CSV table of C-alpha atoms and ligand atoms in Angstrom, one decimal:
chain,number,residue,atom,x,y,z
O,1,UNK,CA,1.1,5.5,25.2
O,2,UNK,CA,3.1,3.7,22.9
O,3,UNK,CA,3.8,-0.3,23.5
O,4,UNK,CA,7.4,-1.4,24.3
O,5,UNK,CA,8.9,-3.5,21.4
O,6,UNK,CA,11.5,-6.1,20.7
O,7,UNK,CA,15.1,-4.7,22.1
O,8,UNK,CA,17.0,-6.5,19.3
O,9,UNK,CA,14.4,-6.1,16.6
O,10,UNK,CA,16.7,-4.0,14.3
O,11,UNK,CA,19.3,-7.2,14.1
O,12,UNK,CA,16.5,-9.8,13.0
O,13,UNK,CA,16.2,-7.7,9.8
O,14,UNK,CA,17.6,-6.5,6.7
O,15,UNK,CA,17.1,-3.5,5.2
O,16,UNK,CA,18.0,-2.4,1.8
O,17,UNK,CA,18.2,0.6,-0.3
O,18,UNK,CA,15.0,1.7,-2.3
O,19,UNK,CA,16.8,2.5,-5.5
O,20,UNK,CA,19.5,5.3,-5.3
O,21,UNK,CA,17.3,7.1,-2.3
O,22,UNK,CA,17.9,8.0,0.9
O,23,UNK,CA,15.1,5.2,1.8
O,24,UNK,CA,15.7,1.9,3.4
O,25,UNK,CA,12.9,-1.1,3.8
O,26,UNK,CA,13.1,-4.2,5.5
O,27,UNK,CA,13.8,-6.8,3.2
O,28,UNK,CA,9.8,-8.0,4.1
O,29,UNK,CA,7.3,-5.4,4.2
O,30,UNK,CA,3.4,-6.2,5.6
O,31,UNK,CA,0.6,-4.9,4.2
O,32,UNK,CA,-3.3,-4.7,5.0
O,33,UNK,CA,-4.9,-5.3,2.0
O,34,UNK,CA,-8.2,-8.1,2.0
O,35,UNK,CA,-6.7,-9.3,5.2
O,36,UNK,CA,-7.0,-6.3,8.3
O,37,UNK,CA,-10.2,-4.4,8.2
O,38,UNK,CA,-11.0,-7.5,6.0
O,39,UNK,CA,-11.7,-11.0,6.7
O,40,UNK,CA,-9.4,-10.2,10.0
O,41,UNK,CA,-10.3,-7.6,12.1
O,42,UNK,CA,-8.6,-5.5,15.1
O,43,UNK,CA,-7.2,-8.2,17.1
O,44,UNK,CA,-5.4,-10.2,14.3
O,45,UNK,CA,-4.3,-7.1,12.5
O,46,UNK,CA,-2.6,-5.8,16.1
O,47,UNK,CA,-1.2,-9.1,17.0
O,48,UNK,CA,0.0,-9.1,13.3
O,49,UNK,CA,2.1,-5.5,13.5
O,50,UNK,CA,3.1,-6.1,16.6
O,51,UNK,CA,4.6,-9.1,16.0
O,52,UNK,CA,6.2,-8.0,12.6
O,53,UNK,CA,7.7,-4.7,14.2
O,54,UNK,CA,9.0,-6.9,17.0
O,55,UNK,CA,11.1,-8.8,13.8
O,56,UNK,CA,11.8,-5.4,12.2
O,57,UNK,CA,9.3,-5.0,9.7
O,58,UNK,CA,9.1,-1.4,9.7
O,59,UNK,CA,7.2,-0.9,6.4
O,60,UNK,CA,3.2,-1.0,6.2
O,61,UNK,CA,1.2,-0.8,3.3
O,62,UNK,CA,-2.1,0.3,3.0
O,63,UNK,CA,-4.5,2.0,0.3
O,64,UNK,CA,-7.8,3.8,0.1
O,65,UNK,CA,-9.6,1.0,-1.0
O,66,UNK,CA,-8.3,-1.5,1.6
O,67,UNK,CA,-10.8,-3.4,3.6
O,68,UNK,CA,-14.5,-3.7,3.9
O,69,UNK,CA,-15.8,-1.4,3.5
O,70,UNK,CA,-13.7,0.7,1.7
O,71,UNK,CA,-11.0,2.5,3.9
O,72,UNK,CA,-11.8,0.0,7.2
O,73,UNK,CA,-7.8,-1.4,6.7
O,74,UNK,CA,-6.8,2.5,7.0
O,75,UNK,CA,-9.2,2.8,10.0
O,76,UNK,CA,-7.9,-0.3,11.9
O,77,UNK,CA,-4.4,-0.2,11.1
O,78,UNK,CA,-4.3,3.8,12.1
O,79,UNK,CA,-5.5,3.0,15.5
O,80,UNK,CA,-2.9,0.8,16.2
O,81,UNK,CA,-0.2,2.9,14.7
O,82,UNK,CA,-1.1,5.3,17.7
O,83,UNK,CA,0.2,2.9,19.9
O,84,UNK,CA,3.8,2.3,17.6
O,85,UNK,CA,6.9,4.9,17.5
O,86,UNK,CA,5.8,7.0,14.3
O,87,UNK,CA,9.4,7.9,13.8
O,88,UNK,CA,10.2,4.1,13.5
O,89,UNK,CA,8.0,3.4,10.7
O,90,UNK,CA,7.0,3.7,7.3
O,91,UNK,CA,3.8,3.9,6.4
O,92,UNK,CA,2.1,4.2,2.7
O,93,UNK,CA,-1.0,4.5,1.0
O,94,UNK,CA,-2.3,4.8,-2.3
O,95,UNK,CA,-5.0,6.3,-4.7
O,96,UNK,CA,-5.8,5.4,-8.0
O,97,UNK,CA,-8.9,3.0,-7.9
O,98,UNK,CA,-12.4,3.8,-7.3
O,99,UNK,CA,-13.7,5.0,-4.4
O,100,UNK,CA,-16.2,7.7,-4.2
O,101,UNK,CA,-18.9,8.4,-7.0
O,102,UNK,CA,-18.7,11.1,-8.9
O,103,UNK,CA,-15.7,12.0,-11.6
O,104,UNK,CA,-13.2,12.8,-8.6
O,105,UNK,CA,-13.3,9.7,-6.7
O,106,UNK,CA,-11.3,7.3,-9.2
O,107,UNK,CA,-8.6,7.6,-11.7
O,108,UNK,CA,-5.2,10.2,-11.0
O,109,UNK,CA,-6.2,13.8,-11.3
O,110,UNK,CA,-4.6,16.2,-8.9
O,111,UNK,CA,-8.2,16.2,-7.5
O,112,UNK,CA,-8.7,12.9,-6.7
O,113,UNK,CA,-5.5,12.4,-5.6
O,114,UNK,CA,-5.2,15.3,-3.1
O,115,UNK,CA,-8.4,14.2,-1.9
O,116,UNK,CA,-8.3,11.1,-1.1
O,117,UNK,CA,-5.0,11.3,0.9
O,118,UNK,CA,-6.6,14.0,2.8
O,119,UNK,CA,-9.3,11.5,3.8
O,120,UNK,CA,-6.7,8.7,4.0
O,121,UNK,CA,-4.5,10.8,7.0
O,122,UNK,CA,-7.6,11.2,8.7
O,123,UNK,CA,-8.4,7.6,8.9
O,124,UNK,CA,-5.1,6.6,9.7
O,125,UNK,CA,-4.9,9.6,12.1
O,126,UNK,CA,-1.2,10.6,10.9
O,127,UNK,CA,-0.2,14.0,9.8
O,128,UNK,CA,1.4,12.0,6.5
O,129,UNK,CA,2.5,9.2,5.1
O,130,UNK,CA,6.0,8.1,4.0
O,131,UNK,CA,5.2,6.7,0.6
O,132,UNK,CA,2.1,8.1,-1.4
O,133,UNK,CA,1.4,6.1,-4.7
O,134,UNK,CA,-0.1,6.1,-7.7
O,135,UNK,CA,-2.0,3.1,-7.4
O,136,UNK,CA,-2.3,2.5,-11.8
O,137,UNK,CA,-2.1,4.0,-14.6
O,138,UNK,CA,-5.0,6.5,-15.8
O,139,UNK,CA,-4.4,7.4,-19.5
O,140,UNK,CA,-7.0,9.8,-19.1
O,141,UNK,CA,-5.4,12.0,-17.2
O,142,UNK,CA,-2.3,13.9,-18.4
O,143,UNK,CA,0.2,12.2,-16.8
O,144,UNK,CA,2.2,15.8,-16.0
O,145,UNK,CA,-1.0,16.5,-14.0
O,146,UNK,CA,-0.5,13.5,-11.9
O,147,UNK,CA,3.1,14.0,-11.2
O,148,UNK,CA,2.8,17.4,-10.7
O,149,UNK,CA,0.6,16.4,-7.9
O,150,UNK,CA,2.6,14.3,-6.6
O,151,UNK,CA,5.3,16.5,-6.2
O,152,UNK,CA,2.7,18.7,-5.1
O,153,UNK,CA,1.8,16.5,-1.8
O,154,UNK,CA,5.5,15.8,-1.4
O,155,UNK,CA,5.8,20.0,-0.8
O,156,UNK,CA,2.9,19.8,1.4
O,157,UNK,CA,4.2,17.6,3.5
O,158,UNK,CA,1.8,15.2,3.7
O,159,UNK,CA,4.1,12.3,2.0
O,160,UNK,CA,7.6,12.4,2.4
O,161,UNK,CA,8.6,10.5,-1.0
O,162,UNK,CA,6.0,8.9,-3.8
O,163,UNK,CA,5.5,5.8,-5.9
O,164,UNK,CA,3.8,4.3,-8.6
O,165,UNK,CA,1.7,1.1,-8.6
O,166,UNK,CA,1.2,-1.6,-11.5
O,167,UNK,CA,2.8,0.8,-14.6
O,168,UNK,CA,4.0,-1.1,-17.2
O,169,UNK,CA,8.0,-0.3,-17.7
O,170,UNK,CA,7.1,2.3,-21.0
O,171,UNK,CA,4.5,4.0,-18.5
O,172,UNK,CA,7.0,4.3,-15.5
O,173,UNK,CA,10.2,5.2,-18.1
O,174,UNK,CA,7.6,8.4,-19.2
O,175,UNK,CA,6.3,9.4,-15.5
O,176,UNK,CA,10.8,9.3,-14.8
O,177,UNK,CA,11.2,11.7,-17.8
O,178,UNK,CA,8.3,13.9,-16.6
O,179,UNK,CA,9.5,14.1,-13.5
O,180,UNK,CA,13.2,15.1,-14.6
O,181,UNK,CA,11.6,17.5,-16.8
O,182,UNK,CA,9.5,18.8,-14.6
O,183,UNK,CA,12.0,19.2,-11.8
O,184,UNK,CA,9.2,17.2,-10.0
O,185,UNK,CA,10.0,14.8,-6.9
O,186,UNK,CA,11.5,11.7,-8.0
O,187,UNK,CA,9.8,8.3,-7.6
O,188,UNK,CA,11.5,5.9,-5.5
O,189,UNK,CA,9.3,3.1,-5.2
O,190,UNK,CA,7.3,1.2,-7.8
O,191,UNK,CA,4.7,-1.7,-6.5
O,192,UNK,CA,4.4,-4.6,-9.1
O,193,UNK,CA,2.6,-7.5,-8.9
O,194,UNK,CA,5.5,-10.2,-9.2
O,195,UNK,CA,6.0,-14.1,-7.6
O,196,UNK,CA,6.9,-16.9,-9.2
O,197,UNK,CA,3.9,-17.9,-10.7
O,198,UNK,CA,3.9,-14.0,-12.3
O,199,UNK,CA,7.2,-13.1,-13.9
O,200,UNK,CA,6.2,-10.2,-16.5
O,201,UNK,CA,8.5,-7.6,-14.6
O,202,UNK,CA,11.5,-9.7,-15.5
O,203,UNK,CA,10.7,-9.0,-18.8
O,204,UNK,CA,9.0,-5.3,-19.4
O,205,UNK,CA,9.9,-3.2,-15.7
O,206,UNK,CA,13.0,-4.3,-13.7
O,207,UNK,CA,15.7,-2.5,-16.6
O,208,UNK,CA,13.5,0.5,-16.5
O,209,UNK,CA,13.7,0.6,-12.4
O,210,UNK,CA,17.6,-0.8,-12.3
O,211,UNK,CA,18.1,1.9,-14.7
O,212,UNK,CA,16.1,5.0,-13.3
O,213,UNK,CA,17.5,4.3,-9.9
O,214,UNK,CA,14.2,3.5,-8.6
O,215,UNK,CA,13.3,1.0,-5.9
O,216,UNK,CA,10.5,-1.9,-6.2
O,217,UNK,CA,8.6,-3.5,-3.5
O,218,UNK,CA,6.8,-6.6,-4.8
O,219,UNK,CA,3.5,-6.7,-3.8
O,220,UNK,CA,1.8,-10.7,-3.6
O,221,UNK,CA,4.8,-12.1,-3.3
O,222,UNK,CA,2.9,-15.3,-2.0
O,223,UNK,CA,0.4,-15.2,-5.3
O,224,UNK,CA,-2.1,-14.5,-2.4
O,225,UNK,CA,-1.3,-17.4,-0.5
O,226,UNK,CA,-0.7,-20.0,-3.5
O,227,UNK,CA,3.1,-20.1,-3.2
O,228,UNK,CA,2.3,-22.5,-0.1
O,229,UNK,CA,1.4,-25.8,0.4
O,230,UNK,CA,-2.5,-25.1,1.9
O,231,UNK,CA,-4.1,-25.5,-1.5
O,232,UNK,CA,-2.5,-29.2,-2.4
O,233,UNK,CA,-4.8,-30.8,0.2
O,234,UNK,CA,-8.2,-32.3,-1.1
O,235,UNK,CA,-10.2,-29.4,0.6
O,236,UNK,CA,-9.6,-26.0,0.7
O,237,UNK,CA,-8.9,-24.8,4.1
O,238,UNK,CA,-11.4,-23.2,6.1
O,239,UNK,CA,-9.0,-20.2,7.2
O,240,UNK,CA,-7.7,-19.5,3.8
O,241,UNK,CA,-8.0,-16.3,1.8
O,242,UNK,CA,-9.6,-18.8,-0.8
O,243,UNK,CA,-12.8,-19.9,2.0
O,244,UNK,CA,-13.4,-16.5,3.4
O,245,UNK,CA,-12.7,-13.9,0.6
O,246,UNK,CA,-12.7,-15.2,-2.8
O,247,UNK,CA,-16.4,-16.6,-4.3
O,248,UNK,CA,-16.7,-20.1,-6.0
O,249,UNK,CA,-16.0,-19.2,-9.8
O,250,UNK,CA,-12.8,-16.5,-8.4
O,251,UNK,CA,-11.6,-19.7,-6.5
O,252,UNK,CA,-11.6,-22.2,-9.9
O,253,UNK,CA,-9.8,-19.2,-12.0
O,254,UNK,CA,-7.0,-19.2,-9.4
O,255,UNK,CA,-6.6,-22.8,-8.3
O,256,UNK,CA,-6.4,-24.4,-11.7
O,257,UNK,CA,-5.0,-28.1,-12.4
O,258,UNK,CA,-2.3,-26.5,-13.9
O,259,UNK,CA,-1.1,-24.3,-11.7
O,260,UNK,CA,-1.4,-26.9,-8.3
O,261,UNK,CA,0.9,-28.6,-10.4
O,262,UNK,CA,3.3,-26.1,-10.9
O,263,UNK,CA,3.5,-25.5,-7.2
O,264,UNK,CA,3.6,-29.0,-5.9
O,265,UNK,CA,7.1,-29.4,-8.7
O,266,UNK,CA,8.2,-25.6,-6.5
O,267,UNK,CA,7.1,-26.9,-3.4
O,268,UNK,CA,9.8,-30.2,-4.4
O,269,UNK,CA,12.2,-27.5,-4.9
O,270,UNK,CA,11.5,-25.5,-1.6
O,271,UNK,CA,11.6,-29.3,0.6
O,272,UNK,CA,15.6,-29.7,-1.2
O,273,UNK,CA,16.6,-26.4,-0.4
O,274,UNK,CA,15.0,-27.1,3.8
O,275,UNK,CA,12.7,-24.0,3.2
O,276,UNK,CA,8.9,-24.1,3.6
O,277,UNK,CA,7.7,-23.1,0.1
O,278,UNK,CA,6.4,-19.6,1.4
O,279,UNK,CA,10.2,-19.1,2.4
O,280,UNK,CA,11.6,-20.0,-0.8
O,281,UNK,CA,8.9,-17.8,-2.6
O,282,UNK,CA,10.0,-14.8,-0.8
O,283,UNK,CA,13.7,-15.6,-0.9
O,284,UNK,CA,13.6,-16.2,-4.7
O,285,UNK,CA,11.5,-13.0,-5.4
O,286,UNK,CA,14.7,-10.8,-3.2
O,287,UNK,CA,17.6,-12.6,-5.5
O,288,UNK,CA,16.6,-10.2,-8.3
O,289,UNK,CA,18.9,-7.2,-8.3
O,290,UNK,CA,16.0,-4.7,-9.0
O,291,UNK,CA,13.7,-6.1,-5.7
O,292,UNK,CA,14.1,-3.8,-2.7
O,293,UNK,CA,11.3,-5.0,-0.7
O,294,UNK,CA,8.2,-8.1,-0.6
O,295,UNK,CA,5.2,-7.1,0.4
O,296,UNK,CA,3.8,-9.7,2.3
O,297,UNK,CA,0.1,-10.4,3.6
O,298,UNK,CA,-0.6,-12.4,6.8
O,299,UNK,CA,-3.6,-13.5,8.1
O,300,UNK,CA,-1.9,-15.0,11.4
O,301,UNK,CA,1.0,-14.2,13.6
O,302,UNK,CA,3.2,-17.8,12.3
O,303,UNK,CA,2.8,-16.5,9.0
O,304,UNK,CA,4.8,-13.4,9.8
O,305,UNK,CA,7.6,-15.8,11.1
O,306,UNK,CA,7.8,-18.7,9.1
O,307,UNK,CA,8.2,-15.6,6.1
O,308,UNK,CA,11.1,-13.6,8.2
O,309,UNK,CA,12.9,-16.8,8.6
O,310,UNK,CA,13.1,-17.2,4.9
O,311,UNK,CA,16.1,-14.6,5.5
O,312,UNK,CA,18.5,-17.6,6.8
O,313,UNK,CA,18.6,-18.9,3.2
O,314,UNK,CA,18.7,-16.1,0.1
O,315,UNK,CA,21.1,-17.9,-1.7
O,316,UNK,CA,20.1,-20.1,-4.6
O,317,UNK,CA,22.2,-22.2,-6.8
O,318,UNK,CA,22.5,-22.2,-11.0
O,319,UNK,CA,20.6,-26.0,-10.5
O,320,UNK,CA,18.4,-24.1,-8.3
O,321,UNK,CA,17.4,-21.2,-10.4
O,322,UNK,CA,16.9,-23.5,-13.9
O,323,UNK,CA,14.6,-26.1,-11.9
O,324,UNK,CA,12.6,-23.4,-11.4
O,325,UNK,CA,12.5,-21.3,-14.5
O,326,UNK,CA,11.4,-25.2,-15.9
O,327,UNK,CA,8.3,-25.3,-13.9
O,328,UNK,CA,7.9,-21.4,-14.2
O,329,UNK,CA,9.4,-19.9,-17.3
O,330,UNK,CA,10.3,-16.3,-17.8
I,401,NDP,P1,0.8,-12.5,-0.5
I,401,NDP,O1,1.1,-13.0,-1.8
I,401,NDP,O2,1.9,-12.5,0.5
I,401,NDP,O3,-0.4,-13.3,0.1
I,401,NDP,C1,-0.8,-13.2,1.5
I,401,NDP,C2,-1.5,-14.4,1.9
I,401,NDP,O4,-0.8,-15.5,1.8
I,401,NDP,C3,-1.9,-14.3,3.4
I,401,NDP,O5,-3.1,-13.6,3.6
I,401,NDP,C4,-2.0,-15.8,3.8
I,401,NDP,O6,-3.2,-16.3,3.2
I,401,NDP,C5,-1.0,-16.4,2.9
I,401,NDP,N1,0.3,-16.6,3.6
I,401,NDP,C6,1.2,-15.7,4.0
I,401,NDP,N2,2.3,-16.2,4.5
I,401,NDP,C7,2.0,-17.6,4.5
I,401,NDP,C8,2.7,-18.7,5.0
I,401,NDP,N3,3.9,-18.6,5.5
I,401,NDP,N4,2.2,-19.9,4.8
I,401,NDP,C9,1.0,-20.1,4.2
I,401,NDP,N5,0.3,-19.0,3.8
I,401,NDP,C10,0.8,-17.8,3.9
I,401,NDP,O7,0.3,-11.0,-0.6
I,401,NDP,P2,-1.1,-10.3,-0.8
I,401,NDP,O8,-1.7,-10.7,-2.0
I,401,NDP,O9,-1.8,-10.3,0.5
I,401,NDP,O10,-0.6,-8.8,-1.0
I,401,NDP,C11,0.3,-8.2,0.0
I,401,NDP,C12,0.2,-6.8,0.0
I,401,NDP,O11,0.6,-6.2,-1.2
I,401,NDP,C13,-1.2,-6.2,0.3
I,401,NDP,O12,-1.5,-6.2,1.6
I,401,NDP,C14,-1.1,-4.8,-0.3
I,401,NDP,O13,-0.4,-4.0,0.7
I,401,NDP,C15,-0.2,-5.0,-1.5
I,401,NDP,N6,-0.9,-5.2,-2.7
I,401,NDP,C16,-0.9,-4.2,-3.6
I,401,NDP,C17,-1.6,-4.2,-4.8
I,401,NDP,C18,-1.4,-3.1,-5.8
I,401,NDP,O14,-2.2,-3.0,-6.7
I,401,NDP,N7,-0.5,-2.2,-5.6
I,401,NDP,C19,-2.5,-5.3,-5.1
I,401,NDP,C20,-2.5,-6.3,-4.1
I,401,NDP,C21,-1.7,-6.3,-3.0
I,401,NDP,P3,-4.5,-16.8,4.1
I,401,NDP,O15,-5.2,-15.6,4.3
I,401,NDP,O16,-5.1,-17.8,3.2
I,401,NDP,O17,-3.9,-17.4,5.4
């Protein structure tokens, strides 16, 4: 039986184009990784979708890998997707990373590949996904063999269109020509990694994208939960992503001196502007031309709507733009 949702949840939304594709995504997508099937389990993660398909976030991400252990994100999420209007979303996974031993369980051979989305549909208990990726690059694998694949799962029917995850701009420029050579299914999404404490697609992927017609969703928009005020306390909160997934050492190599500083001079920025820092991080990360889609993660419900609300305010002035490129250059 599937739940009744949100009457006007189509106007508290935008949704934009994924490249030159047919595709549109909210302007803030959600996705499951670390967090459902994670350090959150059913509950959160259904109060979670619930809440973000009420505000028109029809886009979920997921992967393989997701959760603990591996797969438990597609596990969870898929039951509660059997209580949402499939026809209303878009759902995506991935394969690329390891996940089985054995030489078919990693990397992006046309075995691995078909496999592991075989065993991701059954988790998630769909009959496809929207969006299959490449999760990264393999340069073992010829990488006709992987889009070839692709294309192949595309005719299957078990993804409708397919992505590529963390390629560097020369990688995704080659898996474009292949696939124009090839007269292989485009791709119309790549997944970087890209905030504003991580800018390296300004310089080496968003021409190749703008250029191939490509969309981008940017996954960690956040930096994990960084581009917020939780971590310039004295302590690190008990209900972070820092307390109840990351050990000691991971902890000191992301919350260095240097970079609290950056984000208290960002989170000055964000106070000017009347935006919660989170909100400005997201709204800066949609001014680039090339950015279809941020992927958010949440770990509560308030997350999900402090980050839709960044939407009142995309605009950012020249002032704006250089205070920040001062505290986080290009
Ligand atoms: P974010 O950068 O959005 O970080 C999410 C975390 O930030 C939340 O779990 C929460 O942390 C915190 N947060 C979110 N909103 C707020 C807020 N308003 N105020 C304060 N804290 C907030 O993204 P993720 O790193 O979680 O990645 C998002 C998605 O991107 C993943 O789920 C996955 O789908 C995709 N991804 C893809 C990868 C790839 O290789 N393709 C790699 C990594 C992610 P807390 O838990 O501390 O409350």
């Amino acid at each position: 039986q599937v739940t009744s949702f949100a009457e006007d949840r189509y106007e508290r939304m935008q949704y934009r184009r994924s490249g030159r594709s047919g595709l549109r995504l909210p302007a803030i997508s959600l996705g499951a990784w670390e967090t459902f099937g994670g350090y959150r389990g059913e509950e959160v993660a259904r109060a979670c979708l619930y809440r973000a398909f009420d505000l028109g976030i029809t886009h979920f991400d997921l992967a393989n890998n997701y959760g603990r252990p591996a797969g438990n994100a597609e596990k969870v999420v898929g039951k509660i997707l059997r209580d949402m209007p499939r026809d209303e979303l878009i759902i995506s996974t991935k394969a690329g990373y390891y996940m089985w031993p054995g030489p078919y369980g990693d990397g992006l051979s046309k075995k691995y590949l078909v496999a592991s989305l075989d065993q991701s549909l059954k988790r998630l208990g769909l009959e496809y996904v929207d969006i299959f990726y490449a999760h990264r690059p393999d340069p073992e694998t010829p990488l006709e063999e992987t889009m070839a694949a692709l294309d192949l799962i595309v005719k299957q029917g078990k993804a409708l269109y397919i992505g590529v995850s963390n390629f560097t701009g020369a990688q995704f420029e080659e898996a474009v020509a292949i696939t124009k050579q090839m007269g292989l299914a485009p791709i119309t999404i790549h997944q970087p990694y890209y905030n504003m404490l991580g800018r390296g697609p300004e310089h080496n992927l968003f021409d190749h994208t703008l250029r191939a017609g490509s969309g981008v969703i940017t996954f960690s928009p956040l930096a994990q939960g960084l581009l917020s005020t939780k971590y310039l306390g004295d302590n690190i909160p008990s209900d972070s992503r820092a307390a109840e997934w990351w050990d000691k050492q991971h902890a000191e190599r992301m919350l260095t001196p240097e970079k609290l500083e950056q984000i208290r001079g960002l989170n000055k920025i964000a106070q000017e502007r009347g935006q919660s820092l989170a909100q400005m991080a997201l709204a800066w990360n949609l001014r680039h031309k090339a950015v279809t889609s941020v992927l958010i993660g949440a770990s509560k419900v308030e997350q999900i709507e402090e980050n839709v609300a960044a939407l009142k305010n995309l605009e950012f002035s020249e002032d704006e733009l250089k205070a920040i490129d001062k505290i986080s250059p290009v």
